[in-house]
Amino acid sequence: MSYDDRSVEPDVDSSLLPTSSAPTTQQAQPTTATSLPPPYTPTATPMATSSSGPYSQSNATPESLYMNTHTVVGDQIQDRRFAGGDTLDEPVWETLMRDVRAVGRRVKQVLYPKVEANVDTESGQIVREWDLWGPLIFCLFLSLALSISAPAQQTSLVFSGVFAFVWIAEAVVTVNIKLLGGSISFFQSICILGYALFPLIPGAIFSIVVKNMLIRFPIDVVLIAWSLFASVRTLKGAGVREGRVVLAMYPVWLFYGWLGWLCVIT
Amino acid sequence: MAEENAFSFSLSAHPLALGFFLGFRLAALLTYIFGLIFTSNFVLIFIIVVLLLAADFWNTKNVTGRLLVGLRWWNESSPNGDSIWVFESADPQRVINGTDSRFFWTVLYSTPVIWGLLALLAILKFELIWLSLVIIAVILSATNAMAFTRCDRFGKANGIANSMLARSSRGLMQRFAGGLISRVYGG
């Protein structure tokens, strides 16, 4: 789906076009990106001018102000001329608090995954916007906790190893989901996988204190199951092809399983 | 231009935003360069630099860009899973302070260059473990630089880049770069 071959519009300077993998590659995503909700929410039609969400514009926007182009990896680029809206000069505090609240909302969703019900609108809304603060913080914590309980001369190796592993594995799992027909965007998927890392952190901290592997094991199994449940439930709307769902979820299981295993053996 | 050499805070319309912008960038750079003098703990320095880089990225994208030069960019997800990158160019009615603009574009472009040089240094010294950190820095700062350039399609950034190159380099470099730029951008 998102890999349709579409042509690039001739008036776009393609050397400056970021593709879907531009700000995020292997090593790290301390990227928070987005979470500045735009004054306008686009729909499937390129020239839609409806605005929705909490940041609606005060005046209707003429279509000529928006140019939509498509790149070959299925990302769209939109160029807009600023045309009003009230978030351009808002106080910094508001910008900050909006993002802080969004992070808090997502962490809560991981901690208390609601089981189905009319969660579609809610999870749809949460899934639609993404930010990478949560994944960054949790990844740092996890790496730190695991490196503390590692032997002294391996501390920095374990730290950078876990850090790199988390991001690379998240990227790989995301690509897997997309290739299996997932209709979720690259960053959304990384966001979900990253936030679902949260339950593993107490596991890693626990491993610092408790040295006995037999005690660590069942606890980490429970935590892995929690992570898995939270991420699978949120990813369910990913629209993977029928019969391929297990194929898409298996790497997720591997990902959390491996991190949980690290907590056990560290 | 009357404000050719106006790099002073007193002429800025948003001194606090400018201060934070420079502050985060410098802090990340200095911590990386001088961190090892104060502590031999790689993990600590890594975490501090990563957090500073993340803070700088967020700050530049969400605060500095819109306050200093009135530009924004972000990424949205469409219902069918596409990413949409949106680049908003400035409101023509908005008055943009010359000092702010100059500071912003200069620092925006020089940061990835500096980190790039540090990356080269790390490669030459075979410090691959630090290289991972520097690569993160390069990617983040370059992303902001490219995205804001894309927002500003109507020439302001290029004008400043032109004058910067003309002033800072002498002789061969100046002739080469000046000729290249005037050819590429039509003088």
Coordinates of N, CA, C and O in Angstrom, one line a residue, chain A residues 59-152:
Chain A
N59 N -10.2 31.2 10.0 CA -10.8 31.5 8.6 C -10.6 30.3 7.7 O -9.7 29.5 7.9
A60 N -11.5 30.2 6.8 CA -11.4 29.1 5.8 C -10.2 29.2 5.0 O -9.8 30.3 4.6
T61 N -9.5 28.2 4.6 CA -8.3 28.3 3.9 C -8.5 28.0 2.4 O -9.0 26.9 2.1
P62 N -8.1 28.9 1.6 CA -8.3 28.6 0.1 C -7.4 27.5 -0.3 O -6.3 27.3 0.2
E63 N -7.9 26.7 -1.3 CA -7.1 25.6 -1.7 C -5.8 25.9 -2.3 O -4.8 25.1 -2.3
S64 N -5.7 27.1 -2.9 CA -4.4 27.4 -3.5 C -3.2 27.5 -2.6 O -2.1 27.5 -3.0
L65 N -3.5 27.6 -1.3 CA -2.4 27.7 -0.3 C -1.7 26.4 -0.1 O -0.7 26.3 0.6
Y66 N -2.3 25.3 -0.5 CA -1.8 24.0 -0.2 C -1.3 23.2 -1.5 O -2.0 23.2 -2.4
M67 N -0.1 22.7 -1.4 CA 0.3 21.9 -2.5 C 0.7 20.5 -1.9 O 1.4 20.4 -1.0
N68 N 0.1 19.5 -2.6 CA 0.4 18.2 -2.1 C 1.2 17.4 -3.1 O 0.9 17.4 -4.3
T69 N 2.3 16.8 -2.6 CA 3.1 16.0 -3.6 C 3.3 14.6 -3.0 O 3.0 14.4 -1.8
H70 N 3.7 13.7 -3.8 CA 3.9 12.3 -3.3 C 5.3 11.9 -3.6 O 5.8 12.2 -4.7
T71 N 5.9 11.2 -2.7 CA 7.2 10.7 -3.0 C 7.1 9.2 -3.3 O 6.0 8.7 -3.2
V72 N 8.2 8.6 -3.7 CA 8.1 7.2 -4.2 C 7.9 6.3 -3.0 O 7.5 5.1 -3.2
V73 N 8.1 6.7 -1.8 CA 7.9 5.7 -0.7 C 6.5 5.9 -0.1 O 6.3 5.4 1.0
G74 N 5.7 6.6 -0.8 CA 4.3 6.7 -0.3 C 4.1 7.8 0.7 O 3.0 8.0 1.2
D75 N 5.2 8.5 1.1 CA 4.9 9.6 2.0 C 4.4 10.8 1.2 O 4.8 11.0 0.1
Q76 N 3.7 11.6 1.9 CA 3.2 12.8 1.2 C 4.0 14.0 1.8 O 4.3 14.0 2.9
I77 N 4.2 15.0 0.9 CA 4.8 16.2 1.4 C 3.7 17.3 1.2 O 3.2 17.3 0.1
Q78 N 3.5 18.1 2.1 CA 2.6 19.2 1.9 C 3.3 20.5 2.2 O 4.0 20.6 3.2
D79 N 3.2 21.4 1.3 CA 3.7 22.8 1.6 C 2.6 23.7 1.9 O 1.6 23.7 1.1
R80 N 2.7 24.4 2.9 CA 1.6 25.3 3.2 C 2.1 26.7 3.5 O 3.2 26.9 4.0
R81 N 1.3 27.6 3.1 CA 1.6 29.0 3.5 C 0.8 29.2 4.8 O -0.3 28.9 4.9
F82 N 1.5 29.9 5.7 CA 0.8 30.1 7.0 C -0.4 31.0 6.7 O -0.4 32.0 6.1
A83 N -1.6 30.6 7.2 CA -2.8 31.3 6.9 C -3.7 31.5 8.1 O -4.9 31.4 8.1
G84 N -3.1 31.9 9.2 CA -3.9 32.1 10.4 C -3.8 30.9 11.3 O -3.0 30.0 11.1
G85 N -4.5 30.9 12.3 CA -4.4 29.8 13.3 C -3.8 30.4 14.6 O -3.0 31.4 14.5
D86 N -4.0 29.8 15.7 CA -3.6 30.4 16.9 C -2.5 29.8 17.6 O -2.2 30.1 18.8
T87 N -1.8 28.8 16.9 CA -0.8 28.2 17.7 C 0.6 28.7 17.3 O 1.6 28.2 17.9
L88 N 0.7 29.7 16.4 CA 2.1 30.1 16.0 C 2.7 30.9 17.1 O 3.9 30.7 17.3
D89 N 2.0 31.7 17.8 CA 2.6 32.6 18.8 C 2.2 32.2 20.2 O 2.2 33.0 21.1
E90 N 1.9 30.9 20.4 CA 1.4 30.6 21.7 C 2.6 30.6 22.7 O 3.7 30.4 22.3
P91 N 2.4 30.7 23.9 CA 3.4 30.7 24.9 C 4.1 29.3 24.9 O 3.5 28.3 24.7
V92 N 5.4 29.3 25.2 CA 6.2 28.1 25.1 C 5.6 27.1 26.1 O 5.6 25.9 25.9
W93 N 5.2 27.6 27.3 CA 4.7 26.8 28.3 C 3.5 25.9 27.8 O 3.4 24.7 28.1
E94 N 2.7 26.5 27.0 CA 1.5 25.7 26.4 C 2.0 24.6 25.5 O 1.5 23.5 25.5
T95 N 3.0 25.0 24.7 CA 3.5 23.9 23.8 C 4.1 22.8 24.6 O 3.8 21.6 24.3
L96 N 4.8 23.2 25.6 CA 5.5 22.2 26.4 C 4.4 21.3 27.1 O 4.5 20.0 27.1
M97 N 3.4 21.9 27.7 CA 2.4 21.2 28.5 C 1.6 20.3 27.6 O 1.2 19.2 28.0
R98 N 1.4 20.7 26.4 CA 0.6 19.9 25.5 C 1.4 18.6 25.2 O 0.8 17.5 25.3
D99 N 2.6 18.7 25.0 CA 3.4 17.5 24.8 C 3.5 16.6 26.0 O 3.5 15.4 25.9
V100 N 3.7 17.3 27.1 CA 3.8 16.5 28.4 C 2.5 15.7 28.6 O 2.6 14.5 29.0
R101 N 1.4 16.4 28.4 CA 0.1 15.7 28.6 C 0.0 14.5 27.6 O -0.6 13.4 28.0
A102 N 0.4 14.7 26.4 CA 0.3 13.6 25.4 C 1.1 12.4 25.8 O 0.7 11.3 25.7
V103 N 2.3 12.7 26.4 CA 3.2 11.6 26.8 C 2.5 10.9 28.0 O 2.4 9.6 28.0
G104 N 1.9 11.6 28.9 CA 1.3 11.0 30.0 C 0.1 10.2 29.6 O -0.1 9.0 30.1
R105 N -0.7 10.6 28.6 CA -1.8 9.9 28.1 C -1.4 8.6 27.6 O -2.0 7.5 27.8
R106 N -0.3 8.6 26.8 CA 0.1 7.3 26.2 C 0.7 6.3 27.2 O 0.5 5.1 27.1
V107 N 1.4 6.9 28.2 CA 1.9 6.0 29.2 C 0.8 5.3 30.0 O 0.8 4.1 30.2
K108 N -0.3 6.1 30.3 CA -1.4 5.5 30.9 C -2.1 4.4 30.1 O -2.6 3.4 30.6
Q109 N -2.1 4.7 28.8 CA -2.7 3.7 27.9 C -1.9 2.4 28.0 O -2.5 1.3 27.9
V110 N -0.6 2.4 28.1 CA 0.1 1.2 28.2 C -0.1 0.6 29.6 O -0.2 -0.7 29.6
L111 N -0.1 1.4 30.6 CA -0.3 0.8 31.9 C -1.6 0.1 32.1 O -1.7 -0.9 32.8
Y112 N -2.7 0.7 31.6 CA -4.0 0.1 31.8 C -4.6 -0.1 30.4 O -5.5 0.6 30.0
P113 N -4.2 -1.1 29.7 CA -4.7 -1.3 28.4 C -6.2 -1.7 28.5 O -6.5 -2.7 29.1
K114 N -7.1 -0.8 27.9 CA -8.5 -1.2 28.0 C -8.8 -2.3 27.0 O -8.3 -2.3 25.9
V115 N -9.6 -3.2 27.5 CA -9.8 -4.4 26.6 C -10.9 -4.1 25.6 O -12.1 -4.0 26.0
E116 N -10.6 -3.9 24.4 CA -11.6 -3.7 23.3 C -12.6 -2.6 23.7 O -12.3 -1.5 23.9
A117 N -13.8 -3.0 23.8 CA -15.0 -2.1 24.0 C -15.0 -1.1 22.9 O -14.6 -1.3 21.8
N118 N -15.4 0.1 23.2 CA -15.4 1.2 22.2 C -14.1 1.9 22.3 O -14.0 3.1 22.4
V119 N -13.0 1.1 22.1 CA -11.7 1.7 22.3 C -11.2 2.3 21.0 O -10.3 3.0 20.9
D120 N -12.0 1.9 19.9 CA -11.5 2.3 18.6 C -11.2 3.8 18.4 O -10.2 4.2 17.9
T121 N -12.2 4.6 18.8 CA -12.0 6.0 18.6 C -10.8 6.5 19.5 O -10.0 7.3 19.1
E122 N -10.8 5.9 20.7 CA -9.8 6.4 21.6 C -8.4 6.0 21.2 O -7.5 6.7 21.1
S123 N -8.3 4.6 20.9 CA -7.0 4.2 20.5 C -6.6 4.7 19.1 O -5.5 5.0 18.8
G124 N -7.7 4.9 18.3 CA -7.4 5.5 17.0 C -6.8 6.9 17.1 O -5.8 7.3 16.5
Q125 N -7.3 7.6 18.1 CA -6.9 9.0 18.3 C -5.5 9.0 18.8 O -4.6 9.7 18.5
I126 N -5.2 8.1 19.7 CA -3.9 8.0 20.3 C -2.9 7.5 19.3 O -1.8 8.0 19.2
V127 N -3.3 6.6 18.5 CA -2.3 6.0 17.6 C -2.0 7.1 16.5 O -0.9 7.1 16.0
R128 N -3.0 7.9 16.2 CA -2.8 8.8 15.0 C -1.6 9.8 15.3 O -0.8 10.0 14.5
E129 N -1.6 10.3 16.5 CA -0.4 11.2 16.8 C 0.6 10.4 17.5 O 0.3 9.5 18.2
W130 N 1.8 10.7 17.2 CA 2.9 9.9 17.8 C 4.0 10.9 18.3 O 4.1 12.0 17.9
D131 N 4.7 10.4 19.3 CA 5.9 11.1 19.7 C 6.9 10.1 20.2 O 6.5 9.0 20.6
L132 N 8.1 10.5 20.2 CA 9.1 9.6 20.6 C 9.8 9.9 21.9 O 10.9 9.4 22.2
W133 N 9.2 10.7 22.7 CA 9.8 11.0 24.0 C 9.8 9.8 24.9 O 10.7 9.4 25.5
G134 N 8.6 9.1 24.9 CA 8.4 7.9 25.7 C 9.4 6.9 25.4 O 10.2 6.4 26.2
P135 N 9.5 6.5 24.1 CA 10.5 5.5 23.7 C 11.9 5.9 24.1 O 12.7 5.1 24.5
L136 N 12.2 7.2 23.9 CA 13.6 7.6 24.3 C 13.9 7.4 25.8 O 14.9 6.8 26.2
I137 N 13.0 7.9 26.6 CA 13.2 7.8 28.1 C 13.2 6.4 28.5 O 14.1 6.0 29.3
F138 N 12.3 5.6 28.0 CA 12.2 4.2 28.5 C 13.5 3.4 28.0 O 14.0 2.6 28.8
C139 N 13.9 3.7 26.8 CA 15.1 3.1 26.3 C 16.3 3.4 27.1 O 17.1 2.6 27.5
L140 N 16.4 4.7 27.5 CA 17.5 5.1 28.3 C 17.5 4.5 29.7 O 18.5 4.0 30.2
F141 N 16.3 4.4 30.3 CA 16.2 3.8 31.6 C 16.6 2.3 31.5 O 17.3 1.8 32.4
L142 N 16.0 1.7 30.5 CA 16.3 0.2 30.4 C 17.7 0.0 30.2 O 18.3 -0.9 30.9
S143 N 18.4 0.7 29.3 CA 19.8 0.5 29.1 C 20.6 0.8 30.3 O 21.5 0.1 30.7
L144 N 20.2 1.9 31.0 CA 20.9 2.2 32.2 C 20.8 1.1 33.3 O 21.8 0.7 33.9
A145 N 19.5 0.6 33.5 CA 19.3 -0.4 34.5 C 20.1 -1.7 34.2 O 20.7 -2.3 35.0
L146 N 20.1 -2.1 32.9 CA 20.8 -3.3 32.5 C 22.3 -3.1 32.6 O 23.0 -4.0 32.9
S147 N 22.7 -1.9 32.4 CA 24.2 -1.7 32.4 C 24.7 -1.6 33.8 O 25.8 -2.0 34.1
I148 N 23.8 -1.2 34.8 CA 24.2 -1.2 36.1 C 24.5 -2.6 36.7 O 25.4 -2.8 37.5
S149 N 23.6 -3.5 36.3 CA 23.8 -4.8 36.8 C 24.8 -5.7 36.0 O 24.9 -6.9 36.2
A150 N 25.4 -5.0 35.1 CA 26.4 -5.8 34.3 C 27.8 -5.7 34.9 O 28.0 -4.8 35.7
P151 N 28.7 -6.6 34.6 CA 30.0 -6.6 35.2 C 30.7 -5.3 34.9 O 30.5 -4.7 33.8
A152 N 31.6 -4.9 35.8 CA 32.1 -3.5 35.7 C 32.8 -3.1 34.4 O 32.6 -2.0 33.9

